[in-house]
């Protein structure tokens, strides 16, 4: 079956440091890939997405490239801010028998220090 | 733009009581999903509905039931509540229509506390 594996946290960085959160997936079909972010006390928000191989999703300085050859969708940001502190979830969606099924990773908590 | 609306936002119940959570998906979205997120945990899929029919079932306890109504809103009914049911319950909606990428839109969640 489909699965998502992301690096365990917590990840603690200083402001302006480079961020990478690894995410790999297994899928039998051609899934869409997502990164969701959850700020304290809030719901999950879509951060970025990619729907096919070699697509690059980007938003708010974050980027991730859909790599089919390595089945990866690593999240990167060149210079993190304190306001980026949150939990980040990698996810895939695969359409089977009409509707989408979603698989989430276990989440990676990021803490950015001033 | 309209988002997914959940109510109530906070709910406190005693053990063995019953609770009902409501979800109003984004207009024209045809699929609703329910997730449970315990403290420090990732969201666990409970159940989903497509066009008012159950489309998938995850780790939903037998004490829980859900349905989607003709206006597409959904309700999650939880009976014989246990302390372990204390969690954040998220509703999310999406569309499978042509041209949509299947992105999930989440509500703000309903926080259930069982005492």
PDB file of C-alpha atoms in Angstrom:
ATOM      1  CA  UNK A   1       0.000   0.000   0.000  1.00  0.00           C
ATOM      2  CA  UNK A   2       0.896   3.653  -0.152  1.00  0.00           C
ATOM      3  CA  UNK A   3       2.969   5.197   2.611  1.00  0.00           C
ATOM      4  CA  UNK A   4       4.805   8.387   3.563  1.00  0.00           C
ATOM      5  CA  UNK A   5       7.947   8.542   5.672  1.00  0.00           C
ATOM      6  CA  UNK A   6       9.301  11.826   6.936  1.00  0.00           C
ATOM      7  CA  UNK A   7      12.196  12.642   9.163  1.00  0.00           C
ATOM      8  CA  UNK A   8      11.540  12.674  12.849  1.00  0.00           C
ATOM      9  CA  UNK A   9      11.707  15.853  14.811  1.00  0.00           C
ATOM     10  CA  UNK A  10      11.998  18.007  16.582  1.00  0.00           C
ATOM     11  CA  UNK A  11      14.225  20.093  14.386  1.00  0.00           C
ATOM     12  CA  UNK A  12      15.708  23.128  16.096  1.00  0.00           C
ATOM     13  CA  UNK A  13      17.356  25.834  14.016  1.00  0.00           C
ATOM     14  CA  UNK A  14      18.583  29.357  14.471  1.00  0.00           C
ATOM     15  CA  UNK A  15      16.901  32.130  12.544  1.00  0.00           C
ATOM     16  CA  UNK A  16      18.179  32.439   8.936  1.00  0.00           C
ATOM     17  CA  UNK A  17      19.450  28.852   8.892  1.00  0.00           C
ATOM     18  CA  UNK A  18      18.771  26.509   5.974  1.00  0.00           C
ATOM     19  CA  UNK A  19      15.984  24.013   6.442  1.00  0.00           C
ATOM     20  CA  UNK A  20      15.525  20.560   4.953  1.00  0.00           C
ATOM     21  CA  UNK A  21      12.817  18.157   6.051  1.00  0.00           C
ATOM     22  CA  UNK A  22      13.067  14.842   4.252  1.00  0.00           C
ATOM     23  CA  UNK A  23      10.028  13.027   2.936  1.00  0.00           C
ATOM     24  CA  UNK A  24       9.918   9.825   0.921  1.00  0.00           C
ATOM     25  CA  UNK A  25       6.918   7.926  -0.290  1.00  0.00           C
ATOM     26  CA  UNK A  26       5.812   4.620  -1.722  1.00  0.00           C
ATOM     27  CA  UNK A  27       2.884   4.507  -4.082  1.00  0.00           C
ATOM     28  CA  UNK A  28       1.522   2.121  -6.660  1.00  0.00           C
ATOM     29  CA  UNK A  29       0.050   4.844  -8.842  1.00  0.00           C
ATOM     30  CA  UNK A  30       0.856   8.465  -9.632  1.00  0.00           C
ATOM     31  CA  UNK A  31       0.053  10.401  -6.489  1.00  0.00           C
ATOM     32  CA  UNK A  32      -0.043  14.109  -5.875  1.00  0.00           C
ATOM     33  CA  UNK A  33       2.278  15.240  -3.103  1.00  0.00           C
ATOM     34  CA  UNK A  34       1.672  17.901  -0.486  1.00  0.00           C
ATOM     35  CA  UNK A  35       3.246  19.654   2.430  1.00  0.00           C
ATOM     36  CA  UNK A  36       0.854  20.840   5.111  1.00  0.00           C
ATOM     37  CA  UNK A  37       1.772  23.082   8.044  1.00  0.00           C
ATOM     38  CA  UNK A  38       0.088  23.201  11.428  1.00  0.00           C
ATOM     39  CA  UNK A  39       0.687  26.180  13.679  1.00  0.00           C
ATOM     40  CA  UNK A  40      -0.024  25.781  17.406  1.00  0.00           C
ATOM     41  CA  UNK A  41      -3.734  25.470  18.126  1.00  0.00           C
ATOM     42  CA  UNK A  42      -4.713  25.615  14.471  1.00  0.00           C
ATOM     43  CA  UNK A  43      -5.806  23.288  11.710  1.00  0.00           C
ATOM     44  CA  UNK A  44      -3.618  22.019   8.906  1.00  0.00           C
ATOM     45  CA  UNK A  45      -2.986  24.426   6.066  1.00  0.00           C
ATOM     46  CA  UNK A  46      -1.677  23.563   2.651  1.00  0.00           C
ATOM     47  CA  UNK A  47       1.842  24.903   2.246  1.00  0.00           C
ATOM     48  CA  UNK A  48       2.639  23.643  -1.245  1.00  0.00           C
ATOM     49  CA  UNK A  49       1.866  20.852  -3.646  1.00  0.00           C
ATOM     50  CA  UNK A  50       3.084  19.046  -6.754  1.00  0.00           C
ATOM     51  CA  UNK A  51       0.933  16.876  -8.952  1.00  0.00           C
ATOM     52  CA  UNK A  52       3.441  15.161 -11.250  1.00  0.00           C
ATOM     53  CA  UNK A  53       7.076  14.179 -11.529  1.00  0.00           C
ATOM     54  CA  UNK A  54       9.599  17.056 -11.651  1.00  0.00           C
ATOM     55  CA  UNK A  55       6.977  19.588 -10.558  1.00  0.00           C
ATOM     56  CA  UNK A  56       8.255  22.073  -8.010  1.00  0.00           C
ATOM     57  CA  UNK A  57       5.853  23.432  -5.442  1.00  0.00           C
ATOM     58  CA  UNK A  58       6.722  26.688  -3.735  1.00  0.00           C
ATOM     59  CA  UNK A  59       5.137  29.059  -1.251  1.00  0.00           C
ATOM     60  CA  UNK A  60       6.366  31.539   1.383  1.00  0.00           C
ATOM     61  CA  UNK A  61       9.987  30.739   0.557  1.00  0.00           C
ATOM     62  CA  UNK A  62       9.478  26.987   0.943  1.00  0.00           C
ATOM     63  CA  UNK A  63      10.119  24.645  -1.970  1.00  0.00           C
ATOM     64  CA  UNK A  64       9.776  20.953  -2.692  1.00  0.00           C
ATOM     65  CA  UNK A  65      10.381  19.019  -5.910  1.00  0.00           C
ATOM     66  CA  UNK A  66       8.515  15.855  -6.858  1.00  0.00           C
ATOM     67  CA  UNK A  67      11.314  13.335  -7.555  1.00  0.00           C
ATOM     68  CA  UNK A  68       9.935  10.145  -9.002  1.00  0.00           C
ATOM     69  CA  UNK A  69      13.338   8.496  -9.399  1.00  0.00           C
ATOM     70  CA  UNK A  70      14.076   8.816  -5.676  1.00  0.00           C
ATOM     71  CA  UNK A  71      10.384   8.825  -4.573  1.00  0.00           C
ATOM     72  CA  UNK A  72      11.057  11.943  -2.541  1.00  0.00           C
ATOM     73  CA  UNK A  73       9.485  15.313  -1.854  1.00  0.00           C
ATOM     74  CA  UNK A  74      11.894  17.047   0.507  1.00  0.00           C
ATOM     75  CA  UNK A  75      10.892  20.417   1.938  1.00  0.00           C
ATOM     76  CA  UNK A  76      13.485  23.197   1.853  1.00  0.00           C
ATOM     77  CA  UNK A  77      13.758  26.818   2.856  1.00  0.00           C
ATOM     78  CA  UNK A  78      16.844  28.935   2.477  1.00  0.00           C
ATOM     79  CA  UNK A  79      16.391  31.141   5.538  1.00  0.00           C
ATOM     80  CA  UNK A  80      13.931  30.224   8.269  1.00  0.00           C
ATOM     81  CA  UNK A  81      12.195  32.690  10.563  1.00  0.00           C
ATOM     82  CA  UNK A  82      10.856  32.344  14.079  1.00  0.00           C
ATOM     83  CA  UNK A  83       7.350  32.493  12.595  1.00  0.00           C
ATOM     84  CA  UNK A  84       8.058  29.256  10.688  1.00  0.00           C
ATOM     85  CA  UNK A  85       7.952  27.321  13.958  1.00  0.00           C
ATOM     86  CA  UNK A  86       5.221  24.741  13.427  1.00  0.00           C
ATOM     87  CA  UNK A  87       4.619  21.088  12.637  1.00  0.00           C
ATOM     88  CA  UNK A  88       5.075  20.103   8.992  1.00  0.00           C
ATOM     89  CA  UNK A  89       3.291  17.120   7.451  1.00  0.00           C
ATOM     90  CA  UNK A  90       4.182  15.480   4.182  1.00  0.00           C
ATOM     91  CA  UNK A  91       1.227  13.822   2.463  1.00  0.00           C
ATOM     92  CA  UNK A  92       0.222  12.079  -0.706  1.00  0.00           C
ATOM     93  CA  UNK A  93      -3.121  11.664  -2.356  1.00  0.00           C
ATOM     94  CA  UNK A  94      -3.977   8.901  -4.724  1.00  0.00           C
ATOM     95  CA  UNK A  95      -7.203   8.565  -6.559  1.00  0.00           C
ATOM     96  CA  UNK A  96      -8.642   5.104  -6.347  1.00  0.00           C
ATOM     97  CA  UNK A  97     -12.197   4.048  -7.172  1.00  0.00           C
ATOM     98  CA  UNK A  98     -13.424   7.571  -7.625  1.00  0.00           C
ATOM     99  CA  UNK A  99     -12.267   9.458  -4.543  1.00  0.00           C
ATOM    100  CA  UNK A 100      -8.943  10.569  -3.165  1.00  0.00           C
ATOM    101  CA  UNK A 101      -7.207   8.692  -0.389  1.00  0.00           C
ATOM    102  CA  UNK A 102      -4.710  10.621   1.666  1.00  0.00           C
ATOM    103  CA  UNK A 103      -1.709   9.349   3.534  1.00  0.00           C
ATOM    104  CA  UNK A 104       0.054  11.646   6.005  1.00  0.00           C
ATOM    105  CA  UNK A 105       3.509  11.382   7.434  1.00  0.00           C
ATOM    106  CA  UNK A 106       3.968  11.539  11.190  1.00  0.00           C
ATOM    107  CA  UNK A 107       4.842  15.236  11.179  1.00  0.00           C
ATOM    108  CA  UNK A 108       8.085  17.059  11.908  1.00  0.00           C
ATOM    109  CA  UNK A 109       8.116  19.734  14.556  1.00  0.00           C
ATOM    110  CA  UNK A 110      10.282  22.724  13.654  1.00  0.00           C
ATOM    111  CA  UNK A 111      11.424  25.196  16.267  1.00  0.00           C
ATOM    112  CA  UNK A 112      13.262  28.302  15.120  1.00  0.00           C
ATOM    113  CA  UNK A 113      15.191  30.280  17.707  1.00  0.00           C
ATOM    114  CA  UNK A 114      15.806  34.025  17.463  1.00  0.00           C
TER     115      UNK A 114
ATOM    116  CA  UNK B   1     -13.202  32.552   0.077  1.00  0.00           C
ATOM    117  CA  UNK B   2     -15.375  30.195   2.063  1.00  0.00           C
ATOM    118  CA  UNK B   3     -13.520  27.620   4.133  1.00  0.00           C
ATOM    119  CA  UNK B   4     -14.465  24.460   5.952  1.00  0.00           C
ATOM    120  CA  UNK B   5     -16.552  25.327   8.994  1.00  0.00           C
ATOM    121  CA  UNK B   6     -16.591  23.148  12.081  1.00  0.00           C
ATOM    122  CA  UNK B   7     -18.706  23.445  15.193  1.00  0.00           C
ATOM    123  CA  UNK B   8     -18.435  23.551  18.066  1.00  0.00           C
ATOM    124  CA  UNK B   9     -14.825  24.667  18.359  1.00  0.00           C
ATOM    125  CA  UNK B  10     -14.576  23.410  21.910  1.00  0.00           C
ATOM    126  CA  UNK B  11     -16.589  20.774  23.718  1.00  0.00           C
ATOM    127  CA  UNK B  12     -16.313  19.359  27.222  1.00  0.00           C
ATOM    128  CA  UNK B  13     -18.099  16.127  28.087  1.00  0.00           C
ATOM    129  CA  UNK B  14     -18.146  13.592  30.880  1.00  0.00           C
ATOM    130  CA  UNK B  15     -17.245   9.937  30.422  1.00  0.00           C
ATOM    131  CA  UNK B  16     -20.035   7.857  28.904  1.00  0.00           C
ATOM    132  CA  UNK B  17     -21.751  10.920  27.474  1.00  0.00           C
ATOM    133  CA  UNK B  18     -22.474  11.548  23.794  1.00  0.00           C
ATOM    134  CA  UNK B  19     -21.065  14.269  21.553  1.00  0.00           C
ATOM    135  CA  UNK B  20     -21.883  15.452  18.047  1.00  0.00           C
ATOM    136  CA  UNK B  21     -19.519  17.435  15.854  1.00  0.00           C
ATOM    137  CA  UNK B  22     -20.616  19.234  12.721  1.00  0.00           C
ATOM    138  CA  UNK B  23     -18.762  20.066   9.545  1.00  0.00           C
ATOM    139  CA  UNK B  24     -19.732  22.306   6.656  1.00  0.00           C
ATOM    140  CA  UNK B  25     -17.468  21.689   3.648  1.00  0.00           C
ATOM    141  CA  UNK B  26     -16.416  24.245   1.097  1.00  0.00           C
ATOM    142  CA  UNK B  27     -19.309  24.865  -1.324  1.00  0.00           C
ATOM    143  CA  UNK B  28     -19.293  22.484  -4.298  1.00  0.00           C
ATOM    144  CA  UNK B  29     -16.845  20.102  -2.627  1.00  0.00           C
ATOM    145  CA  UNK B  30     -18.189  16.594  -2.888  1.00  0.00           C
ATOM    146  CA  UNK B  31     -15.995  14.724  -0.398  1.00  0.00           C
ATOM    147  CA  UNK B  32     -15.712  15.113   3.366  1.00  0.00           C
ATOM    148  CA  UNK B  33     -13.078  13.535   5.616  1.00  0.00           C
ATOM    149  CA  UNK B  34     -12.881  13.234   9.387  1.00  0.00           C
ATOM    150  CA  UNK B  35      -9.584  13.009  11.261  1.00  0.00           C
ATOM    151  CA  UNK B  36      -8.695  12.615  14.913  1.00  0.00           C
ATOM    152  CA  UNK B  37      -5.505  14.155  16.262  1.00  0.00           C
ATOM    153  CA  UNK B  38      -4.391  13.293  19.771  1.00  0.00           C
ATOM    154  CA  UNK B  39      -1.885  15.486  21.651  1.00  0.00           C
ATOM    155  CA  UNK B  40       1.427  15.464  19.800  1.00  0.00           C
ATOM    156  CA  UNK B  41       0.125  12.974  17.260  1.00  0.00           C
ATOM    157  CA  UNK B  42      -0.389  13.103  13.530  1.00  0.00           C
ATOM    158  CA  UNK B  43      -3.972  13.169  12.221  1.00  0.00           C
ATOM    159  CA  UNK B  44      -5.563   9.749  12.099  1.00  0.00           C
ATOM    160  CA  UNK B  45      -8.125   9.158   9.384  1.00  0.00           C
ATOM    161  CA  UNK B  46     -11.538   8.141  10.688  1.00  0.00           C
ATOM    162  CA  UNK B  47     -14.002   8.112   7.815  1.00  0.00           C
ATOM    163  CA  UNK B  48     -14.899   9.827   4.549  1.00  0.00           C
ATOM    164  CA  UNK B  49     -17.987  10.481   2.472  1.00  0.00           C
ATOM    165  CA  UNK B  50     -18.393  11.098  -1.225  1.00  0.00           C
ATOM    166  CA  UNK B  51     -21.697  12.429  -2.492  1.00  0.00           C
ATOM    167  CA  UNK B  52     -23.373  11.515   0.811  1.00  0.00           C
ATOM    168  CA  UNK B  53     -22.204   7.906   0.730  1.00  0.00           C
ATOM    169  CA  UNK B  54     -19.446   6.488   2.906  1.00  0.00           C
ATOM    170  CA  UNK B  55     -16.402   6.151   0.680  1.00  0.00           C
ATOM    171  CA  UNK B  56     -13.679   4.954   3.037  1.00  0.00           C
ATOM    172  CA  UNK B  57     -13.268   3.911   6.627  1.00  0.00           C
ATOM    173  CA  UNK B  58     -10.203   4.219   8.791  1.00  0.00           C
ATOM    174  CA  UNK B  59      -9.625   3.743  12.487  1.00  0.00           C
ATOM    175  CA  UNK B  60     -13.063   4.857  13.603  1.00  0.00           C
ATOM    176  CA  UNK B  61     -14.269   3.142  16.802  1.00  0.00           C
ATOM    177  CA  UNK B  62     -17.585   1.310  16.714  1.00  0.00           C
ATOM    178  CA  UNK B  63     -18.865   3.864  19.270  1.00  0.00           C
ATOM    179  CA  UNK B  64     -18.549   6.528  16.602  1.00  0.00           C
ATOM    180  CA  UNK B  65     -20.760   7.039  13.588  1.00  0.00           C
ATOM    181  CA  UNK B  66     -20.971   9.667  10.916  1.00  0.00           C
ATOM    182  CA  UNK B  67     -23.092  10.692   8.004  1.00  0.00           C
ATOM    183  CA  UNK B  68     -23.272  13.270   5.270  1.00  0.00           C
ATOM    184  CA  UNK B  69     -26.550  15.036   4.640  1.00  0.00           C
ATOM    185  CA  UNK B  70     -28.272  16.249   1.496  1.00  0.00           C
ATOM    186  CA  UNK B  71     -26.747  19.718   1.911  1.00  0.00           C
ATOM    187  CA  UNK B  72     -23.293  18.028   2.119  1.00  0.00           C
ATOM    188  CA  UNK B  73     -22.669  18.936   5.721  1.00  0.00           C
ATOM    189  CA  UNK B  74     -21.464  16.058   7.843  1.00  0.00           C
ATOM    190  CA  UNK B  75     -21.853  15.077  11.483  1.00  0.00           C
ATOM    191  CA  UNK B  76     -19.658  12.857  13.617  1.00  0.00           C
ATOM    192  CA  UNK B  77     -21.527  11.232  16.492  1.00  0.00           C
ATOM    193  CA  UNK B  78     -19.529   9.863  19.396  1.00  0.00           C
ATOM    194  CA  UNK B  79     -21.173   7.817  22.122  1.00  0.00           C
ATOM    195  CA  UNK B  80     -20.011   6.259  25.400  1.00  0.00           C
ATOM    196  CA  UNK B  81     -17.164   8.737  25.475  1.00  0.00           C
ATOM    197  CA  UNK B  82     -13.887   7.637  26.993  1.00  0.00           C
ATOM    198  CA  UNK B  83     -10.997   9.691  28.334  1.00  0.00           C
ATOM    199  CA  UNK B  84      -8.936   8.590  25.331  1.00  0.00           C
ATOM    200  CA  UNK B  85     -11.392  10.282  22.973  1.00  0.00           C
ATOM    201  CA  UNK B  86     -10.059  13.657  24.074  1.00  0.00           C
ATOM    202  CA  UNK B  87      -8.513  15.042  20.917  1.00  0.00           C
ATOM    203  CA  UNK B  88      -8.752  17.577  18.153  1.00  0.00           C
ATOM    204  CA  UNK B  89     -11.190  16.447  15.486  1.00  0.00           C
ATOM    205  CA  UNK B  90     -10.667  17.823  12.027  1.00  0.00           C
ATOM    206  CA  UNK B  91     -12.975  17.862   9.111  1.00  0.00           C
ATOM    207  CA  UNK B  92     -11.584  18.356   5.633  1.00  0.00           C
ATOM    208  CA  UNK B  93     -13.152  18.585   2.214  1.00  0.00           C
ATOM    209  CA  UNK B  94     -12.016  18.147  -1.353  1.00  0.00           C
ATOM    210  CA  UNK B  95     -13.365  17.795  -4.846  1.00  0.00           C
ATOM    211  CA  UNK B  96     -12.853  15.009  -7.347  1.00  0.00           C
ATOM    212  CA  UNK B  97     -14.181  17.011 -10.239  1.00  0.00           C
ATOM    213  CA  UNK B  98     -12.172  17.297 -13.406  1.00  0.00           C
ATOM    214  CA  UNK B  99      -9.341  19.773 -13.056  1.00  0.00           C
ATOM    215  CA  UNK B 100      -9.080  19.512  -9.286  1.00  0.00           C
ATOM    216  CA  UNK B 101      -5.844  18.224  -7.827  1.00  0.00           C
ATOM    217  CA  UNK B 102      -7.414  16.578  -4.826  1.00  0.00           C
ATOM    218  CA  UNK B 103      -6.082  19.097  -2.365  1.00  0.00           C
ATOM    219  CA  UNK B 104      -7.518  18.747   1.116  1.00  0.00           C
ATOM    220  CA  UNK B 105      -8.920  21.811   2.830  1.00  0.00           C
ATOM    221  CA  UNK B 106      -9.067  21.538   6.596  1.00  0.00           C
ATOM    222  CA  UNK B 107     -11.329  23.182   9.113  1.00  0.00           C
ATOM    223  CA  UNK B 108      -9.987  24.718  12.310  1.00  0.00           C
ATOM    224  CA  UNK B 109     -10.935  21.634  14.268  1.00  0.00           C
ATOM    225  CA  UNK B 110     -13.183  20.829  17.214  1.00  0.00           C
ATOM    226  CA  UNK B 111     -11.399  20.211  20.488  1.00  0.00           C
ATOM    227  CA  UNK B 112     -13.134  17.561  22.563  1.00  0.00           C
ATOM    228  CA  UNK B 113     -12.205  17.155  26.201  1.00  0.00           C
ATOM    229  CA  UNK B 114     -13.620  14.174  28.079  1.00  0.00           C
ATOM    230  CA  UNK B 115     -13.504  14.449  31.874  1.00  0.00           C
TER     231      UNK B 115
END
